[in-house]
XYZ file of N, CA and C in Angstrom:
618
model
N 44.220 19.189 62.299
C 42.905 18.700 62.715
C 43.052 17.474 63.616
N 42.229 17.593 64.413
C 41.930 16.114 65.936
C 41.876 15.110 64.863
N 41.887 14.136 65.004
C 41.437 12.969 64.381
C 40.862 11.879 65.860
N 40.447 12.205 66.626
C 39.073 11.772 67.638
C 38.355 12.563 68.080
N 37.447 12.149 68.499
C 36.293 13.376 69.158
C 35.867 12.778 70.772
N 35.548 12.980 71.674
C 34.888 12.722 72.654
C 33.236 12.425 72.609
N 32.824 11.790 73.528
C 31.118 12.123 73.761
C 30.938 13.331 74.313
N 32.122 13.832 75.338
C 31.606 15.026 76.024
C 31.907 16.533 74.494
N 32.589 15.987 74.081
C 33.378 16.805 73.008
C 31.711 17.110 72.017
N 31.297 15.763 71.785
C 29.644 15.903 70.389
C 28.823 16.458 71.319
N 28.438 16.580 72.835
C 27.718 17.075 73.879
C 27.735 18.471 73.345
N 28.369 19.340 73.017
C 28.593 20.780 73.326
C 28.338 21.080 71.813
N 28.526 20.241 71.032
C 28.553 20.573 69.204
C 26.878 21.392 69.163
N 26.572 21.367 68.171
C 25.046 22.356 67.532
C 24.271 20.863 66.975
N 22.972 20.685 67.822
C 22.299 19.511 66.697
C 22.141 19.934 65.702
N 21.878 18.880 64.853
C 21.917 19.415 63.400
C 21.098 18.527 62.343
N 19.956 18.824 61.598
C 19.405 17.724 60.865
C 19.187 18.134 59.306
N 18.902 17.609 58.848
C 18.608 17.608 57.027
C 17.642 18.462 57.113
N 18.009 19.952 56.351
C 16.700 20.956 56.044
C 16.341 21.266 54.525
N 16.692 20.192 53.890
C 16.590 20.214 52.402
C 14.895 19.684 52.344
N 14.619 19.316 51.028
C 13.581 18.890 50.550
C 13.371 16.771 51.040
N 12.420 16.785 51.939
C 12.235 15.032 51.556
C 11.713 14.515 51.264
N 11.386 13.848 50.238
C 9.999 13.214 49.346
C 10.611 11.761 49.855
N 9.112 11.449 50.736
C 9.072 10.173 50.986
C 7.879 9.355 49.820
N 8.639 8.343 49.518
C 7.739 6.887 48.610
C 7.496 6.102 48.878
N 6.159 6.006 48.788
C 5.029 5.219 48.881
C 4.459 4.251 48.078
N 4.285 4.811 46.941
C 3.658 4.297 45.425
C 4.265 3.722 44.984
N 4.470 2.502 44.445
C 5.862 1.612 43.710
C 5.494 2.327 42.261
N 4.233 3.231 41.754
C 4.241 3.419 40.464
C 5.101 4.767 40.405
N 5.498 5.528 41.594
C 6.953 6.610 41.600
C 8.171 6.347 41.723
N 8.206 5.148 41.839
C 9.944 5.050 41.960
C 10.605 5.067 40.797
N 10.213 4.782 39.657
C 11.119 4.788 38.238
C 11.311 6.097 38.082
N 10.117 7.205 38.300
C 10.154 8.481 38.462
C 11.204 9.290 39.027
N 11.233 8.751 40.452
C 11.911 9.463 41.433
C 13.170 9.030 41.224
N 13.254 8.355 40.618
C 15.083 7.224 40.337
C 15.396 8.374 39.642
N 14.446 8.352 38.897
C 14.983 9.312 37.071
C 15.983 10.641 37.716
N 15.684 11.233 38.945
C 16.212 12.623 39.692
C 17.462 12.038 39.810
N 17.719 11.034 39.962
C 19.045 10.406 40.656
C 19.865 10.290 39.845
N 19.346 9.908 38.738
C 20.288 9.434 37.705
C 21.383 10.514 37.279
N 21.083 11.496 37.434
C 22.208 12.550 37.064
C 23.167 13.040 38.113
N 22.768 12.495 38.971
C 24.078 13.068 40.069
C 25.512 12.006 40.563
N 26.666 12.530 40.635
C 27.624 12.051 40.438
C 27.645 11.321 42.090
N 27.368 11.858 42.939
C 27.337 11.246 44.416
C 26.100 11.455 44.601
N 25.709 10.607 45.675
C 24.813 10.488 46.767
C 24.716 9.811 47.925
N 24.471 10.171 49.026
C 24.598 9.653 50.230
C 23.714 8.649 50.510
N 24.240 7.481 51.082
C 22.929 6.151 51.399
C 23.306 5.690 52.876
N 21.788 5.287 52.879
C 21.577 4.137 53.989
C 20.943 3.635 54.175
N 20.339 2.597 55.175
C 19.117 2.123 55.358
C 18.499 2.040 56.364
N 17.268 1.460 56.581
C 16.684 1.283 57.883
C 15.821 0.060 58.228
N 15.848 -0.838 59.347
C 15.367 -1.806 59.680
C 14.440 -2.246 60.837
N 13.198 -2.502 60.800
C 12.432 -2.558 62.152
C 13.368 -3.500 63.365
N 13.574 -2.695 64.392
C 14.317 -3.576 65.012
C 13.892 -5.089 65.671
N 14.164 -5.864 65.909
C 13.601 -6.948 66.715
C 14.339 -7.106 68.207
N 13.753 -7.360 69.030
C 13.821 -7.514 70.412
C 13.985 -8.820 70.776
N 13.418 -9.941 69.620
C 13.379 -11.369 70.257
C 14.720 -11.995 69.729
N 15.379 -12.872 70.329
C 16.397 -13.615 70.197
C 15.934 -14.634 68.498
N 16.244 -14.644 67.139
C 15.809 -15.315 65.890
C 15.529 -14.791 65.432
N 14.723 -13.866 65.785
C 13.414 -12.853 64.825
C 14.405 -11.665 63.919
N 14.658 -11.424 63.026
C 14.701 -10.509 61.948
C 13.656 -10.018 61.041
N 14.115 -8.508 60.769
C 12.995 -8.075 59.599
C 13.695 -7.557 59.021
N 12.937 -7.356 57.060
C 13.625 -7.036 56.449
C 13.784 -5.604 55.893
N 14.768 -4.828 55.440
C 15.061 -3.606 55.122
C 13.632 -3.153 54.914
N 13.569 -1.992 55.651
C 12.121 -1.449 55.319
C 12.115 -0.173 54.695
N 13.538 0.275 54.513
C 13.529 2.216 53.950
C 14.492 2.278 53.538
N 14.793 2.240 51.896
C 16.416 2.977 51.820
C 16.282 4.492 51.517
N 17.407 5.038 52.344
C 17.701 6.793 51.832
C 18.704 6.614 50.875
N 18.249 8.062 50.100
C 19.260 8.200 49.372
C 19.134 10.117 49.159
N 20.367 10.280 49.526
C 20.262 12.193 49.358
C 21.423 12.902 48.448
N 21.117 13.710 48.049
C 22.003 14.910 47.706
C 22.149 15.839 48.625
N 22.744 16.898 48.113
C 22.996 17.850 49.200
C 21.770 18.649 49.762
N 20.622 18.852 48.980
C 19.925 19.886 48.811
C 18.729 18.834 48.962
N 18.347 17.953 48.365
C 16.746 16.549 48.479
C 17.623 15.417 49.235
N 16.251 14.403 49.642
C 16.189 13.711 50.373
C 15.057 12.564 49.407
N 15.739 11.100 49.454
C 14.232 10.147 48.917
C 14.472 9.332 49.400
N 13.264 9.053 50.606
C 13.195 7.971 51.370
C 12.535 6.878 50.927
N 12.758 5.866 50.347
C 11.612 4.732 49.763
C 11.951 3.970 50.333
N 10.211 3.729 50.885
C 9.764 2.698 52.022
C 9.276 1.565 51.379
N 10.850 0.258 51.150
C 10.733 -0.581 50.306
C 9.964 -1.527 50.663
N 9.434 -1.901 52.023
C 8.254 -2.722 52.996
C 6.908 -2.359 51.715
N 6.542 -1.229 51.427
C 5.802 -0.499 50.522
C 6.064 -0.840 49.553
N 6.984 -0.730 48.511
C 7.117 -0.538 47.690
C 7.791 -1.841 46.764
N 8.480 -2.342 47.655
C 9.110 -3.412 46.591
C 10.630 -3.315 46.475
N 11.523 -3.896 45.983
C 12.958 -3.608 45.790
C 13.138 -3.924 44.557
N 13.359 -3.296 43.390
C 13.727 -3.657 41.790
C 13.662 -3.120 41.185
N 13.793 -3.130 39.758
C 13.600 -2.364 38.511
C 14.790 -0.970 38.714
N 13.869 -0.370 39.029
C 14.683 1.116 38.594
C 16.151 1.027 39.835
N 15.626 0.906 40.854
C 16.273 1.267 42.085
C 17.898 0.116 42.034
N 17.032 -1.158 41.686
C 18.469 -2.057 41.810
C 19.607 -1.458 40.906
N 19.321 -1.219 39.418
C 19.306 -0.702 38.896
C 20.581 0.764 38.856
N 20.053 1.618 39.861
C 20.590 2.564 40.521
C 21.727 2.129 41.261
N 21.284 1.418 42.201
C 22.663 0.656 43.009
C 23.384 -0.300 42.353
N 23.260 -0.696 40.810
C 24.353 -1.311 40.541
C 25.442 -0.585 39.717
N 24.676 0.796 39.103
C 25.732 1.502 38.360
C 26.884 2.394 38.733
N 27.853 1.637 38.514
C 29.173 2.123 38.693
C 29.926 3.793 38.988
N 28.819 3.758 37.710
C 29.178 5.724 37.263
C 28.447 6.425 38.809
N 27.446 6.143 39.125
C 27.198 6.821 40.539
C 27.387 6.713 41.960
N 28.872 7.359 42.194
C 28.758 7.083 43.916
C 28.130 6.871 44.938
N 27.919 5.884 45.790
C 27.032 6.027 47.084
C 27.746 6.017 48.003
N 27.734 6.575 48.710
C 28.533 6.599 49.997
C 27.997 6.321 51.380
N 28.594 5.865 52.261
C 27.500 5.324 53.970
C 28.769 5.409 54.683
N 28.148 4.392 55.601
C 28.887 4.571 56.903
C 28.847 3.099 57.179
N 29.299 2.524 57.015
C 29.491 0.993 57.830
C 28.335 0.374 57.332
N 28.738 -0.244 55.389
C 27.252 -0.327 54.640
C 27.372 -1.686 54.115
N 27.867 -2.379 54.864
C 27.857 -3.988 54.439
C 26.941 -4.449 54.794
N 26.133 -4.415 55.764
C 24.998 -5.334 56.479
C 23.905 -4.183 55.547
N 24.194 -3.234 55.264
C 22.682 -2.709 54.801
C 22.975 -3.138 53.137
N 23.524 -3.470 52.771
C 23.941 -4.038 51.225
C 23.666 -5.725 51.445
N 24.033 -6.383 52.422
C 23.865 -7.552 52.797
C 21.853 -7.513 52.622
N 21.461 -6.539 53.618
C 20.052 -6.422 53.581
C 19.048 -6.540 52.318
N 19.924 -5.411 51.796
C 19.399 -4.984 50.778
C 19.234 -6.550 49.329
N 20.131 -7.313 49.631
C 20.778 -8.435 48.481
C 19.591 -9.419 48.791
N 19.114 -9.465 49.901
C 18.039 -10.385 50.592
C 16.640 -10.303 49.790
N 16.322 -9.019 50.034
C 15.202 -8.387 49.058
C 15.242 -8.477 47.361
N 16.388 -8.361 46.791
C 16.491 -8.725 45.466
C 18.052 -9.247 45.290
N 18.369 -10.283 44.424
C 19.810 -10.299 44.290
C 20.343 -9.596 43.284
N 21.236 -8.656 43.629
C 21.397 -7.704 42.490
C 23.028 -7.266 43.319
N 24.001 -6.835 42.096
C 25.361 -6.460 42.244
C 25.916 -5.051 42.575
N 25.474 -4.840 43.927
C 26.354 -3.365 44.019
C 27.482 -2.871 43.355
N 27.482 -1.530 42.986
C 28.200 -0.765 41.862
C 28.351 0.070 42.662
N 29.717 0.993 42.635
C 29.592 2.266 42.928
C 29.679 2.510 44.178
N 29.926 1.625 45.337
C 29.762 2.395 46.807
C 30.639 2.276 47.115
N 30.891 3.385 48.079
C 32.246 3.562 48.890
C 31.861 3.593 50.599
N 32.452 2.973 50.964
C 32.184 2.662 52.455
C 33.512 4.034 53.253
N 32.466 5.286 54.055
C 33.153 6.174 54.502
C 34.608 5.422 55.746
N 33.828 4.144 56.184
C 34.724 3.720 57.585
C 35.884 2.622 56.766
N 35.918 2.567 55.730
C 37.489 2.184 55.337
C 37.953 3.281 54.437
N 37.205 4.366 54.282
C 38.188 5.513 53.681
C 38.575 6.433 55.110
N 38.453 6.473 55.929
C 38.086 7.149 56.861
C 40.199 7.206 57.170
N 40.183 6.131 57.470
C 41.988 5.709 58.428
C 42.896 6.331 57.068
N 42.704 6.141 56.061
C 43.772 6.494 54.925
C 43.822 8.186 55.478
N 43.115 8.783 55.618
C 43.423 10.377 55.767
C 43.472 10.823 57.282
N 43.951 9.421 58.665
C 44.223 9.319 59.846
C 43.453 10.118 60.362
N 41.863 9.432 60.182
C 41.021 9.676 61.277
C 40.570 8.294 62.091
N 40.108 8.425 63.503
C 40.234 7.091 64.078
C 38.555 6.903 64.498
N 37.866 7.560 64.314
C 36.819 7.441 64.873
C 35.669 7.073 63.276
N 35.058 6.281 63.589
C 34.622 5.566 62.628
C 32.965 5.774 62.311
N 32.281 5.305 63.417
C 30.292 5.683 63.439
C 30.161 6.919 62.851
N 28.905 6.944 62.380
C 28.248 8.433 61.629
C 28.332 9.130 62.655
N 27.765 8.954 64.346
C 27.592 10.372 64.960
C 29.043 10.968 64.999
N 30.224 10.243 65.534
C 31.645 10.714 65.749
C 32.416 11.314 64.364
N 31.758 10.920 63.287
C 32.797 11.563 62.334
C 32.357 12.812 61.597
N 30.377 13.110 62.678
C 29.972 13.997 62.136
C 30.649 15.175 63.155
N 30.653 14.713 64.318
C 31.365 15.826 65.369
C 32.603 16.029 64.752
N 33.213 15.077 64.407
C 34.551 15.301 64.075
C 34.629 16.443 62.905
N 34.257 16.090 61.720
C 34.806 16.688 60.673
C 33.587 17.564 60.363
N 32.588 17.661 60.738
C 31.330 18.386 60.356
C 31.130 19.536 61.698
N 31.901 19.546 62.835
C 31.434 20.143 63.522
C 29.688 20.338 64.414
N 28.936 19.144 63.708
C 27.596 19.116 64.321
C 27.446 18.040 65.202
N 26.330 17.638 66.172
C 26.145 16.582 66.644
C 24.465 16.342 65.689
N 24.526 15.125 65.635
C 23.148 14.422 65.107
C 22.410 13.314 66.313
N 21.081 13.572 66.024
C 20.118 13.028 66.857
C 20.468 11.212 66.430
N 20.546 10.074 67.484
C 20.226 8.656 66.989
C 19.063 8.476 67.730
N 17.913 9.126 68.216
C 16.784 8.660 68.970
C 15.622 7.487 68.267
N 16.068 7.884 66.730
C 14.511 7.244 66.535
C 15.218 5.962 65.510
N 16.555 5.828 65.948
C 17.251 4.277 65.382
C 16.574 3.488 65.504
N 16.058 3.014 66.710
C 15.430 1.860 66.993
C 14.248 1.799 66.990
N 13.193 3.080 66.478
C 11.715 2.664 66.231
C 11.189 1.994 64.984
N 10.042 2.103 65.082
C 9.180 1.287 63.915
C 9.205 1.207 62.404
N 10.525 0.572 61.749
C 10.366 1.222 60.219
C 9.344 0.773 59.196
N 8.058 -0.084 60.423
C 7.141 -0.637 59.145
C 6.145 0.154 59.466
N 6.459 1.143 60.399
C 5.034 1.325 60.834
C 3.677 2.083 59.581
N 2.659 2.012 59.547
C 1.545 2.821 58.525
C 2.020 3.845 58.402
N 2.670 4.776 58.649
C 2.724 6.060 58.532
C 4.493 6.283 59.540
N 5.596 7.176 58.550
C 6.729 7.206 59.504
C 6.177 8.409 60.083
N 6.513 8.553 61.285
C 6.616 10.068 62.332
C 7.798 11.028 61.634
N 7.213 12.685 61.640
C 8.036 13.191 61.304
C 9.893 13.455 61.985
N 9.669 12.195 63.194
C 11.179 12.420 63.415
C 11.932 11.810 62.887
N 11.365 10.284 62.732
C 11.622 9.370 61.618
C 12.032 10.057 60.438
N 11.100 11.154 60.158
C 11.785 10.988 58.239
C 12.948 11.853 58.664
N 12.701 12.849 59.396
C 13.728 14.098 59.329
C 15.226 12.994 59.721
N 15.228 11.986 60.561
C 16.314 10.809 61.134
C 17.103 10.420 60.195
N 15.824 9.976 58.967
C 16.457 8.977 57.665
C 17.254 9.547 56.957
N 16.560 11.026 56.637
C 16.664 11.948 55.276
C 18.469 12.246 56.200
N 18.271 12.754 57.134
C 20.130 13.181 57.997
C 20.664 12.290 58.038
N 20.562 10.979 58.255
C 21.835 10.030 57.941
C 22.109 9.894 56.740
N 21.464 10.045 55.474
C 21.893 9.968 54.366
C 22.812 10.876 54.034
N 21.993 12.029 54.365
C 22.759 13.507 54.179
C 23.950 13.850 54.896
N 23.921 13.192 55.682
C 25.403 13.222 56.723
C 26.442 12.871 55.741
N 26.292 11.559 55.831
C 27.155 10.608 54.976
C 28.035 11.416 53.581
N 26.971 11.641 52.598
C 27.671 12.507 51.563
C 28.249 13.678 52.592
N 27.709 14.843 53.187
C 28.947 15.476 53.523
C 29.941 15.026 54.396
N 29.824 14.364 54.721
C 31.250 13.469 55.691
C 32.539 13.097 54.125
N 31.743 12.831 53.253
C 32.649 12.263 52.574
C 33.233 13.644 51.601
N 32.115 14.229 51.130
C 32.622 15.447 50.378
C 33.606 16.333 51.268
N 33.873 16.345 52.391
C 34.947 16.598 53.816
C 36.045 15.815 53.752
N 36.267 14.813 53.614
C 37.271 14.199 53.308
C 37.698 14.159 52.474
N 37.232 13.873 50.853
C 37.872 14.461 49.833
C 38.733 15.675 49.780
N 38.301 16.579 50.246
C 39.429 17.988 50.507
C 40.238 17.761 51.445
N 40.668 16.832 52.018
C 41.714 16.866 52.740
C 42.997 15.581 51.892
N 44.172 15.819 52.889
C 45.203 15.369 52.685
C 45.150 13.961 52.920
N 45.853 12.770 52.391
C 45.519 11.582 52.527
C 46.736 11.312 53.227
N 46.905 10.648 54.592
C 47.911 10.190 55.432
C 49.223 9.892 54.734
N 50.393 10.384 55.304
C 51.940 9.644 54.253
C 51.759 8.251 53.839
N 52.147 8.147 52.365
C 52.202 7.168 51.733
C 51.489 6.937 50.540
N 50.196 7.611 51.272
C 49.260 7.569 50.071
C 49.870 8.178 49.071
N 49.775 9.405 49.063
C 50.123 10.328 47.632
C 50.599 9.977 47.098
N 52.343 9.108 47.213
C 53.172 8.449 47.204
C 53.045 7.047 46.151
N 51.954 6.380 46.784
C 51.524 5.656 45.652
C 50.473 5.876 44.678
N 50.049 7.188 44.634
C 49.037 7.966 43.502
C 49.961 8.089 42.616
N 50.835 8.705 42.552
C 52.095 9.655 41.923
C 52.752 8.117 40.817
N 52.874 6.850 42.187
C 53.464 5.857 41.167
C 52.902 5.615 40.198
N 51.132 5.283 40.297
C 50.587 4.576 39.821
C 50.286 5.891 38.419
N 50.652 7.189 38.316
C 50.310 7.754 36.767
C 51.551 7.738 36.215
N 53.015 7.906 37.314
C 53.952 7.476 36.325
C 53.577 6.309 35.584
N 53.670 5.096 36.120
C 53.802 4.181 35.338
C 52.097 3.842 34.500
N 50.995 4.811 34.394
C 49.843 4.683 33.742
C 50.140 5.599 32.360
């Protein structure tokens, strides 16, 4: 397998977006609810989203975290809703994987809104080099190892706006969903020389 991809290379790929189920949240009185779905799954794919700012100072704060399985999508629009209880909650327990793509600033984000101790995440762009792939962003490692190209058009629109546009959600719900299969893709593969190497040490001597 390549371990880079081109732009002209993701040009020719198949777009490709999340055709599962997406329940977007609204109601802060559904999120303990909608958590409750989560709680049983061993992975899930995350990310977030932020109204962008244009002015030089100006920041805003996390306005949507995703979170998907293979099959659903739950977008909670935390601008709406709030950040706590169930959800922090969720992101601090250990036992459930989250997986992203370059998820420090959206964990940074996220810490702003409530202070609470991430558990459980695995960042795809430092697992990425152990199994000698070089290309790092969600769109390149979806060409790469997924064979699709994904839309980034609606990165930079409105994440506070009254109402998201359905390109928006279909945007959110696929970067989440990317993410877990990017990673469930890498798991089946071989981990670059050396690694194994020190797997093997570490049960001898366990």
């Amino acid at each position: 397998m390549h371990n880079k991809i081109t732009k002209e290379d993701i040009k020719e790929l198949p777009l490709k977006q999340f055709e599962g189920t997406v329940n977007v949240v609204e109601d802060p009185k559904q999120v303990t609810h909608v958590v409750e779905k989560l709680r049983n799954e061993k992975i899930i794919g995350f990310d977030t989203e932020t109204k962008p700012s244009f002015k030089k100072g100006v920041s805003h704060d996390v306005a949507l975290l995703q979170l998907s399985t293979e099959e659903e999508a739950f977008l909670f629009r935390l601008n709406i809703t709030g950040f706590n209880g169930a959800l922090t909650k969720l992101l601090s327990n250990p036992g459930i994987k989250k997986v992203g793509v370059g998820i420090r600033d959206d964990l940074r984000g996220l810490q702003q809104l409530n202070n609470f101790t991430p558990k459980g995440f695995i960042d795809i762009q430092e697992l990425a080099p152990k199994y000698g792939i070089e290309v790092l962003s969600l769109k390149n490692l979806a060409g790469l190892l997924l064979g699709i190209r994904i839309s980034k058009r609606q990165r930079l629109s409105n994440w506070e706006a009254d109402a998201l546009s359905e390109g928006q959600i279909l945007y959110a719900a696929t970067d989440a969903w990317v993410a877990l299969k990017i990673y469930n893709k890498i798991k089946k593969m071989k981990p670059v020389a050396s690694s194994p190497v020190k797997a093997d040490q570490k049960k001898k001597s366990s």
